[in-house]
mmCIF file of C-alpha atoms in Angstrom:
data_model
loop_
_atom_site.group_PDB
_atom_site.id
_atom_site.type_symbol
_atom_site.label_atom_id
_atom_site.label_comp_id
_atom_site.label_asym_id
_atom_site.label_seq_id
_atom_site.Cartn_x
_atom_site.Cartn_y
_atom_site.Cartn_z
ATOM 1 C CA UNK A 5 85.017 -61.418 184.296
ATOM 2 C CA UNK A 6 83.558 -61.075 188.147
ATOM 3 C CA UNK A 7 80.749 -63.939 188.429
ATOM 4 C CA UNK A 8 78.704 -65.108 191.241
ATOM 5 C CA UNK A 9 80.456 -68.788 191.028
ATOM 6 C CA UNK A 10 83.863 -66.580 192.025
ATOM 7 C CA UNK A 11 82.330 -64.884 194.785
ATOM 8 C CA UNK A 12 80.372 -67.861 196.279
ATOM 9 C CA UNK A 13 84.013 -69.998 195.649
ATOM 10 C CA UNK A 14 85.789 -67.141 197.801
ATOM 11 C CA UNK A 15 83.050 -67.208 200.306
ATOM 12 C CA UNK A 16 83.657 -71.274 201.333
ATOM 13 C CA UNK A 17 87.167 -70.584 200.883
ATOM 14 C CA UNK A 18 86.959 -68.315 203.815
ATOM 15 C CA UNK A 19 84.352 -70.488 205.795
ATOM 16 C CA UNK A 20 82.304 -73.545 204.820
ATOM 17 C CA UNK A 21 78.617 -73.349 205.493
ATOM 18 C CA UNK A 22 74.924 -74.421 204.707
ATOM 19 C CA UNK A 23 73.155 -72.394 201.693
ATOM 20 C CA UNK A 24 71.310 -70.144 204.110
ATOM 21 C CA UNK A 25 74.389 -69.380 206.345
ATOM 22 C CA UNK A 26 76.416 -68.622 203.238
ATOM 23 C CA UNK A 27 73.463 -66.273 201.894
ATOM 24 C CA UNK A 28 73.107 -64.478 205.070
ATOM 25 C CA UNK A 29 77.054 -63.911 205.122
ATOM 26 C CA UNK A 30 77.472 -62.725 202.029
ATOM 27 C CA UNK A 31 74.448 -59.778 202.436
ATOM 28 C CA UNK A 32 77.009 -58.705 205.334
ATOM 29 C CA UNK A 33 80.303 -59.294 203.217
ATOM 30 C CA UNK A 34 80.386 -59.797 199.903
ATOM 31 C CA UNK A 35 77.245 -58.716 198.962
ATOM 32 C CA UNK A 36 78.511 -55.098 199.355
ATOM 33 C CA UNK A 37 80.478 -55.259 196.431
ATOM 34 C CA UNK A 38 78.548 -58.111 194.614
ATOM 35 C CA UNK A 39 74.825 -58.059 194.805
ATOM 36 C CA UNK A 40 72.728 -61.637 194.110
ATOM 37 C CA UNK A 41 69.388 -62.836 194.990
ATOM 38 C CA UNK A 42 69.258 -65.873 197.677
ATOM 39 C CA UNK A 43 67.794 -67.779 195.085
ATOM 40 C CA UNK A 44 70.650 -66.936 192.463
ATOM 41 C CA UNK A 45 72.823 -68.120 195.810
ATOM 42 C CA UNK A 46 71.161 -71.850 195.836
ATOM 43 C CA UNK A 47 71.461 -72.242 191.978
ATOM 44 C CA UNK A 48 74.615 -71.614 191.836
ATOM 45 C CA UNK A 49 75.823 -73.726 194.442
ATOM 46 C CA UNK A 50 74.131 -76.314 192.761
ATOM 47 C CA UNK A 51 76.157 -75.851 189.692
ATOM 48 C CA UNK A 52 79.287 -75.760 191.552
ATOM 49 C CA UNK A 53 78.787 -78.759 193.144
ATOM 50 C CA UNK A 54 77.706 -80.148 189.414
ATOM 51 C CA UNK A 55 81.499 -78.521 188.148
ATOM 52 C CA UNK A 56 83.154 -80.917 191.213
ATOM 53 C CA UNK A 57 84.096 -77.228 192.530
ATOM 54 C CA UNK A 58 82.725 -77.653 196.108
ATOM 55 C CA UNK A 59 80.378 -80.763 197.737
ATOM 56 C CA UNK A 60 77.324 -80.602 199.810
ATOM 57 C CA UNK A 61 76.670 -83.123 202.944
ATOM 58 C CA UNK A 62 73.168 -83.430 204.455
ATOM 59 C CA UNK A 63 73.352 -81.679 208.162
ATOM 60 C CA UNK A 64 72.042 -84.073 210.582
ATOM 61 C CA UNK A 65 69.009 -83.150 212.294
ATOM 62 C CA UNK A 66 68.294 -80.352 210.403
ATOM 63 C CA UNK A 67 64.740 -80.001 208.971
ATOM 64 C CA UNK A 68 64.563 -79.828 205.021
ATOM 65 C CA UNK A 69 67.054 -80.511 203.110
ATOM 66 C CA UNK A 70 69.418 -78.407 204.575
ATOM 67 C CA UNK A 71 72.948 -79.120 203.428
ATOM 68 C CA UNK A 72 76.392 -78.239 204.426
ATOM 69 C CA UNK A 73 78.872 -76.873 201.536
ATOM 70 C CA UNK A 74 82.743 -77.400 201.582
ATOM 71 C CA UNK A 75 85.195 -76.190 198.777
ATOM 72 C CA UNK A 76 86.852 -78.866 197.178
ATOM 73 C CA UNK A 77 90.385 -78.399 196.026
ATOM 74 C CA UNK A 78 89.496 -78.344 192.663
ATOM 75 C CA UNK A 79 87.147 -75.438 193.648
ATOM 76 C CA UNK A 80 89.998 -73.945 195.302
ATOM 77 C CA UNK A 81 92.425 -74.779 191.737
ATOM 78 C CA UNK A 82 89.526 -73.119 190.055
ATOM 79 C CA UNK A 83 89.509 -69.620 192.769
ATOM 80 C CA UNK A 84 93.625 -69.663 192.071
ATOM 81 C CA UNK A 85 92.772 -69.373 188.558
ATOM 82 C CA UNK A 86 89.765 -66.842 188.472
ATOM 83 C CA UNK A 87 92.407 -64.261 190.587
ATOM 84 C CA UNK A 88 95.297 -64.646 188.478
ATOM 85 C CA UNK A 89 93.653 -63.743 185.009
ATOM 86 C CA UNK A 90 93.950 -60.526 183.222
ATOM 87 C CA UNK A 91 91.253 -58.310 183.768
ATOM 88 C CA UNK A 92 90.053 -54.962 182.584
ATOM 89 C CA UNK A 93 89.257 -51.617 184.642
ATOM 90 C CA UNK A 94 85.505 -51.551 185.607
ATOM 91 C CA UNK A 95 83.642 -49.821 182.941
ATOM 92 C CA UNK A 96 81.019 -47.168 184.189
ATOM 93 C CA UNK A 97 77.222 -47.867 183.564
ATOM 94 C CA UNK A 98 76.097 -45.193 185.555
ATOM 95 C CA UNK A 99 72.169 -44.684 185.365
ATOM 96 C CA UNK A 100 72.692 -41.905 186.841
ATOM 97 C CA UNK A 101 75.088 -40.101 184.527
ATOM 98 C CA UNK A 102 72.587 -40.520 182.030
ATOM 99 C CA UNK A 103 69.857 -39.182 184.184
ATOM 100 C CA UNK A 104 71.575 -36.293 184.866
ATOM 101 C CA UNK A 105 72.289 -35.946 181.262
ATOM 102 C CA UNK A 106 68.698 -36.098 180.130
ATOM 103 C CA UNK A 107 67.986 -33.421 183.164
ATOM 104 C CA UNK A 108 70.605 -31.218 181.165
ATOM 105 C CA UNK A 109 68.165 -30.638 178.201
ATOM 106 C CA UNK A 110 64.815 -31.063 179.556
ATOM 107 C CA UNK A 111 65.283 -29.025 182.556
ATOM 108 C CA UNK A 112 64.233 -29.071 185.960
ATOM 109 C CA UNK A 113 62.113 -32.609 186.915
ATOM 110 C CA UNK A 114 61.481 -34.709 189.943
ATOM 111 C CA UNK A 115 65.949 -35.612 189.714
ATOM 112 C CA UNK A 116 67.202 -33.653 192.704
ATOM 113 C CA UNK A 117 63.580 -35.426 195.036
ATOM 114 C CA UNK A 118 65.393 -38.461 193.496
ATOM 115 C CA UNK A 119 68.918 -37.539 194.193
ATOM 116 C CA UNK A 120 68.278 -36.290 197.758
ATOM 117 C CA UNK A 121 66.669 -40.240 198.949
ATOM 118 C CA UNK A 122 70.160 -41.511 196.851
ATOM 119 C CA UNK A 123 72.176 -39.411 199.269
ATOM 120 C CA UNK A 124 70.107 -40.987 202.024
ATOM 121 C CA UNK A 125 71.177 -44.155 201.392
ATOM 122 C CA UNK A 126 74.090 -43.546 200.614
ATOM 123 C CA UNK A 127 74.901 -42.141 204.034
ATOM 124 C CA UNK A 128 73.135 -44.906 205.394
ATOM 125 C CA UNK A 129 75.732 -47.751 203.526
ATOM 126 C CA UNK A 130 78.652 -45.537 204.762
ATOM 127 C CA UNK A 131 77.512 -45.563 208.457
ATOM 128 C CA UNK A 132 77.670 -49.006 207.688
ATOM 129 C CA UNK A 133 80.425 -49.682 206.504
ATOM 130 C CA UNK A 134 82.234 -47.326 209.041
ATOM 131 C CA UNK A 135 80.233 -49.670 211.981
ATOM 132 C CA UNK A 136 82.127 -52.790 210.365
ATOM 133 C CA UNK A 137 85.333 -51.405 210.515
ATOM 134 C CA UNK A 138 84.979 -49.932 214.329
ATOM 135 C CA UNK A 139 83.966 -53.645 215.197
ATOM 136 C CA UNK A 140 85.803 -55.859 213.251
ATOM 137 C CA UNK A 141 89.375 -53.673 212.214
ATOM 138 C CA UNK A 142 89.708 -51.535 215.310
ATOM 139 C CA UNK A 143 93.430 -52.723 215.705
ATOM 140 C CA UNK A 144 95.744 -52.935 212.622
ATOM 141 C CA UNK A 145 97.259 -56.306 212.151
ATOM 142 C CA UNK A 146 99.970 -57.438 209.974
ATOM 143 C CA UNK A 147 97.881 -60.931 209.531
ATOM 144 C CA UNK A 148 97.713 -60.420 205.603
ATOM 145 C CA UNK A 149 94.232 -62.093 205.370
ATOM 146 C CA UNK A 150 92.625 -59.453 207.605
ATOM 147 C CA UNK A 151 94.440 -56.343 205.956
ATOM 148 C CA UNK A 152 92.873 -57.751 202.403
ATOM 149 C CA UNK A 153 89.786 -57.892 204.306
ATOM 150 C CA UNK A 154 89.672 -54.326 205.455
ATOM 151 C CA UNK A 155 91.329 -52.887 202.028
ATOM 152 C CA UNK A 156 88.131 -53.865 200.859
ATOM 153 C CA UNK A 157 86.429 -52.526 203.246
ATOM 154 C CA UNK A 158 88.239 -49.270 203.303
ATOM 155 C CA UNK A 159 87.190 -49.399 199.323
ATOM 156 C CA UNK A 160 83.542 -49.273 199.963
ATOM 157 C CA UNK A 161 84.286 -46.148 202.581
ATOM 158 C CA UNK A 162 86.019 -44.149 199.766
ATOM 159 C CA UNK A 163 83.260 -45.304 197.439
ATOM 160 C CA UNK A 164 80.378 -44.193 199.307
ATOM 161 C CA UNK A 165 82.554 -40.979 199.970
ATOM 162 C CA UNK A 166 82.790 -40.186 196.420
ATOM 163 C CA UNK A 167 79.455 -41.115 195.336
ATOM 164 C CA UNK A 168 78.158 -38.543 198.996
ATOM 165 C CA UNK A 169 80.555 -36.151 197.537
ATOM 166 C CA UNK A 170 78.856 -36.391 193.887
ATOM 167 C CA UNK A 171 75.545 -36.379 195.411
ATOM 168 C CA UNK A 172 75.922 -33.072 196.810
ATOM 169 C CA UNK A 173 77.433 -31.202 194.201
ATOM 170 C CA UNK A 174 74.872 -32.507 191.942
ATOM 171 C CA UNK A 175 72.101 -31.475 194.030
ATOM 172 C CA UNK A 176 73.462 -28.428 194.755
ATOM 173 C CA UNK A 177 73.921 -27.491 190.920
ATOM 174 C CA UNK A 178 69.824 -28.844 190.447
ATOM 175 C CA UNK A 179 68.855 -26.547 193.232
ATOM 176 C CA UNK A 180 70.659 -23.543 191.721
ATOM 177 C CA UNK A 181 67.968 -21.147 190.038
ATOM 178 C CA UNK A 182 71.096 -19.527 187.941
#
């Protein structure tokens, strides 16, 4: 299964970096498509550096204890693994579906007030992710790291699509007096 260790591991693999750096990256990368805490971050890192997965240096004349992280190769043995087991499709644990569910038999409530600020947000994520890809994929390139890179990229597009796209005819069923 997905885990944060995973995530952080492919992180360093792409670029080492101090807790904070990595934390602040992965709000603008990975986070998209993984969501932890800052503090989840730094306690994992710990660990990983306690499974010989990735080491920390001191950074000179940094205040605190502010440490540099580098993946290890058996961090990098332990990545190669992760990505080459057998996994399952994503199973759906949609709040929402339920919500919508509930609406079904109780009739009309606050839901579609609710749904509307979703679909805000939603539009906000896909703006986005739309300014990432006119900045950082404006050319195609046959460099295979960069196409993975914007795959992804172009999978949280067609997510936020879908979910706009389910937003609306949602709301537009809740708004129907019929």
């Amino acid at each position: 299964p997905m885990s944060l260790p995973h995530a952080l591991l492919t992180s360093l693999a792409e670029r080492p970096g101090s807790g904070s750096e990595l934390a602040s990256r992965f709000d603008r990368s990975i986070g998209y498509f993984w969501q932890a805490t800052h503090q989840q971050i730094y306690r994992e890192l710990a660990r990983l550096e306690a499974n010989g997965w990735v080491r920390s240096v001191a950074i000179e004349g940094a205040r605190g204890r502010k440490r540099r992280y580098d993946l290890l190769p058996q961090g990098l043995e332990e990545l190669a693994r992760w990505t080459a087991e057998p996994m399952d499709p994503p199973a759906i644990r949609d709040e929402l579906m339920v919500r919508l569910r509930a609406e079904s038999v109780i009739g009309p409530s606050a839901l579609a007030q609710r749904l509307t600020e979703m679909l805000s947000l939603h539009l906000q994520k896909l703006a986005a992710y739309q300014a990432i890809e006119r900045r950082d994929f404006v050319s195609s390139s046959s460099d295979r790291r960069r196409r993975l890179q914007h795959l992804v990229l172009k999978a949280g597009v067609d997510f936020e699509r879908q979910r706009i796209a389910f937003y609306e005819d949602a709301l537009s069923i809740l708004e129907d007096d019929g």
